[in-house]
GROMACS .gro file of C-alpha atoms in nm:
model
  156
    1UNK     CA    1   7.920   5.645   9.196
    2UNK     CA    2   7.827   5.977   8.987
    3UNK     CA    3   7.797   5.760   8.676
    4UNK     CA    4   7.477   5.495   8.863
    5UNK     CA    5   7.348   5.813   9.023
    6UNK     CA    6   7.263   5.957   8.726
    7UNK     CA    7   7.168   5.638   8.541
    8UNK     CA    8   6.912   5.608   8.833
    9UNK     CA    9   6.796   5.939   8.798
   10UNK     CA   10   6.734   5.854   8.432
   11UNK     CA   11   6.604   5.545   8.490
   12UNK     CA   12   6.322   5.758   8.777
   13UNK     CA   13   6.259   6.012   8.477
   14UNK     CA   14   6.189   5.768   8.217
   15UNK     CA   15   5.912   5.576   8.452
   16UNK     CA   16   5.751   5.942   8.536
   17UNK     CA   17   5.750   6.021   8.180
   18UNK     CA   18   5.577   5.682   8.124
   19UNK     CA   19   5.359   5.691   8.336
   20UNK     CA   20   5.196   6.076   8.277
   21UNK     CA   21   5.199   5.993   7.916
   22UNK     CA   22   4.938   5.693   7.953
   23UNK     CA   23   4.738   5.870   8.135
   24UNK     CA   24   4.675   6.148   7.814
   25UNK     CA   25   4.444   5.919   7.579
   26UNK     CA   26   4.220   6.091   7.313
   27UNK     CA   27   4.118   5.912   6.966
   28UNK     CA   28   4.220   5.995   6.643
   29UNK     CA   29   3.964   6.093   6.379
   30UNK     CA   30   4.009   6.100   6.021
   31UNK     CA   31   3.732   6.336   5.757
   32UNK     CA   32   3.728   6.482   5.432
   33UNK     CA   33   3.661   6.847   5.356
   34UNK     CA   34   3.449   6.979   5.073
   35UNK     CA   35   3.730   6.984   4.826
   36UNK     CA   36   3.793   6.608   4.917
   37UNK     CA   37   4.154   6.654   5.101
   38UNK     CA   38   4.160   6.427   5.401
   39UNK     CA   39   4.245   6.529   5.687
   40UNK     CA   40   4.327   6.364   6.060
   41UNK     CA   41   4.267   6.499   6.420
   42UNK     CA   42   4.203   6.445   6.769
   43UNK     CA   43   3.875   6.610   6.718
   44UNK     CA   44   3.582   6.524   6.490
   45UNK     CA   45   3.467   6.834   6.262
   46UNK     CA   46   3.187   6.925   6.331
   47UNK     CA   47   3.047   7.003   5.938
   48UNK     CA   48   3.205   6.671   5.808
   49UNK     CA   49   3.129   6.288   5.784
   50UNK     CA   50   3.418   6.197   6.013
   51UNK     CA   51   3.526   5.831   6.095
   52UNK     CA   52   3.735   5.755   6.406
   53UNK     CA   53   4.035   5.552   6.299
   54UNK     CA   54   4.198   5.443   6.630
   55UNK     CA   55   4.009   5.459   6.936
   56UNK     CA   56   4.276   5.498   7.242
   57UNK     CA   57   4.116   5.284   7.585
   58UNK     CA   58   4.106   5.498   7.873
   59UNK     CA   59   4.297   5.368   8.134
   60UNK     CA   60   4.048   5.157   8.420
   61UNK     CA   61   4.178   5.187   8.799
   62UNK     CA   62   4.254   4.802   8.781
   63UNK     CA   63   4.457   4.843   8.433
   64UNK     CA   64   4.679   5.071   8.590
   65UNK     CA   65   4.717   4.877   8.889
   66UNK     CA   66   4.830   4.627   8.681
   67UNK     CA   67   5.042   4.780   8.462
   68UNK     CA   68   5.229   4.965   8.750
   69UNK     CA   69   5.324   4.648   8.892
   70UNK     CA   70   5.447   4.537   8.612
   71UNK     CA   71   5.650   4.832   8.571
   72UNK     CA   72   5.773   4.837   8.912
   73UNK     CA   73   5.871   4.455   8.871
   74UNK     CA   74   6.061   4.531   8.567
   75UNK     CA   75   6.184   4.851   8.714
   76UNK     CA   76   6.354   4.602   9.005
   77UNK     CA   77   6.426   4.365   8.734
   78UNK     CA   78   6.623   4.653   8.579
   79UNK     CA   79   6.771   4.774   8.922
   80UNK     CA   80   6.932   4.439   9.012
   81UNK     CA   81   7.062   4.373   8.704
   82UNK     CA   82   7.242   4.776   8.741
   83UNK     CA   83   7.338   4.629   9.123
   84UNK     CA   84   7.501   4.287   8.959
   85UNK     CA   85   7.675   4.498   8.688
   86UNK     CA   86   7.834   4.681   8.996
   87UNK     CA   87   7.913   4.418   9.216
   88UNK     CA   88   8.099   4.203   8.872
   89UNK     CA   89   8.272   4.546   8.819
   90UNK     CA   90   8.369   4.554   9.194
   91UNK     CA   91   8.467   4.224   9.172
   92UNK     CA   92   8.701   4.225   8.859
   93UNK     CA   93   8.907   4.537   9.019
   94UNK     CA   94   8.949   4.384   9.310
   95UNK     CA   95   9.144   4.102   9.154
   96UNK     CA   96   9.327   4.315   8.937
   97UNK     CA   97   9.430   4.527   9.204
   98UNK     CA   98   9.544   4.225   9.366
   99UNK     CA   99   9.687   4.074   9.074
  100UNK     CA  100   9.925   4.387   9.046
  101UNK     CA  101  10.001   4.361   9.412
  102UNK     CA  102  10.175   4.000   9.371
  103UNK     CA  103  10.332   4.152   9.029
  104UNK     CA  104  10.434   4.404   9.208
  105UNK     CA  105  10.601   4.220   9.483
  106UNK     CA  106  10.758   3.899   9.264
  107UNK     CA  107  10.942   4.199   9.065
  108UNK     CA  108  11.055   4.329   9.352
  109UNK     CA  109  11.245   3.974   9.475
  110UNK     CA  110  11.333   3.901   9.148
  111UNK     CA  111  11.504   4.216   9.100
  112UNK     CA  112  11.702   4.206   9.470
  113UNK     CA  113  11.760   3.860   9.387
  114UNK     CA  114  11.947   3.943   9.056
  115UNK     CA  115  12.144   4.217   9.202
  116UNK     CA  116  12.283   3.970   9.483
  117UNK     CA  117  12.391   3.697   9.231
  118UNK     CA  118  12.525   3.953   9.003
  119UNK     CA  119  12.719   4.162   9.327
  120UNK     CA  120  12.834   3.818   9.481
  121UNK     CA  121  13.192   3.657   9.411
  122UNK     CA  122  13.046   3.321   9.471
  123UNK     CA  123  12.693   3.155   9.461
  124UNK     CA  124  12.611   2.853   9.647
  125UNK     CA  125  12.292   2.670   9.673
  126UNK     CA  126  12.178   2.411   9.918
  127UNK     CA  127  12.114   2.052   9.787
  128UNK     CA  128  11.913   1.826   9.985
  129UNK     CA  129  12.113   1.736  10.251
  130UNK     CA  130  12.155   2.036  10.350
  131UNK     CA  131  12.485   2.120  10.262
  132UNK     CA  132  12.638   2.423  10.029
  133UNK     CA  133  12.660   2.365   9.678
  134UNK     CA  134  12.909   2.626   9.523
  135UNK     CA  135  12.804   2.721   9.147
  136UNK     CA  136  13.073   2.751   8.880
  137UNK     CA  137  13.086   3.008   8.605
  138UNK     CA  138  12.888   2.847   8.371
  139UNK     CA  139  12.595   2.768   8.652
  140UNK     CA  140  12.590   3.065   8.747
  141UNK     CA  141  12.596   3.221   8.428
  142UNK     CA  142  12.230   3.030   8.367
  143UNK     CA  143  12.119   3.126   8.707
  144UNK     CA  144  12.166   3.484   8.618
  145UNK     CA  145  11.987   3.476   8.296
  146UNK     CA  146  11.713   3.282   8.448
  147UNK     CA  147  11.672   3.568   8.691
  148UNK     CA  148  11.676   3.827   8.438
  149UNK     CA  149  11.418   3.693   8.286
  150UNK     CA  150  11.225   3.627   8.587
  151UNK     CA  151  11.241   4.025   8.653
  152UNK     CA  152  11.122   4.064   8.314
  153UNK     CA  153  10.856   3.893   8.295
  154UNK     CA  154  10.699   4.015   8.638
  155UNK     CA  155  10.794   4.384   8.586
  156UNK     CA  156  10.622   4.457   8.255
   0.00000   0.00000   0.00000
């Protein structure tokens, strides 16, 4: 929150700084002095043949107008883009806080899962009718493994 406060105290700052600056407009004059060194200003001399060289507008009531509404639209153009940033951000941690929730939780079964089959004398499973399927060494043996990796894989 720190981080967008300041970025929209910079963002306030830049615009102010914009806008006082175009309001300062002056022409530049260029002249040559006796000994023929030139020689640029925001002044004509007074002595010299001076030329003006660029000649800065002075801002007219319905220029500004103008231009500050296009600055405010690109101002809010610039403010909901900062807002959709934030929201994508908010967004993408809430499914990785929710991806680490189920991680969290699938390691958790796989783990108590392992530590029955590998604390039990003897595993059955239920087949479809229902009824109780005991494993042998070698089934259970693969069960096992397939558990361990199981726990691996969801407790990176």
């Amino acid at each position: 929150m720190l981080i967008y406060k300041s970025a929209y105290y910079s963002i306030l700052l830049f615009s102010f700084l914009l806008i006082s600056n175009s309001s300062y407009s002056t022409d530049i004059y260029k002249w040559t002095d006796k000994d023929g060194t030139v020689h640029f200003g925001d002044r004509p001399e007074q002595q010299q043949n001076s030329a003006t060289l660029y000649k800065v507008p002075k801002n007219n009531s319905s220029n500004v107008s103008s231009s500050n509404k296009e600055r405010a639209q690109k101002q809010k153009k610039l403010l909901d883009s900062f807002a959709a940033d934030r929201r994508a951000k908010k967004e993408l941690q809430s499914k990785k806080n929710k991806q680490a929730k189920i991680r969290k939780y699938n390691c958790k079964v796989s783990k108590d899962k392992l530590i029955r089959y590998q604390n039990a004398s003897r595993i059955y499973v239920r087949n479809e009718l229902g009824e109780k399927v005991f494993l042998d060494d070698e089934q259970r043996l693969k069960e096992t493994n397939l558990l361990k990796q199981q726990s691996e894989k969801w407790c990176k």
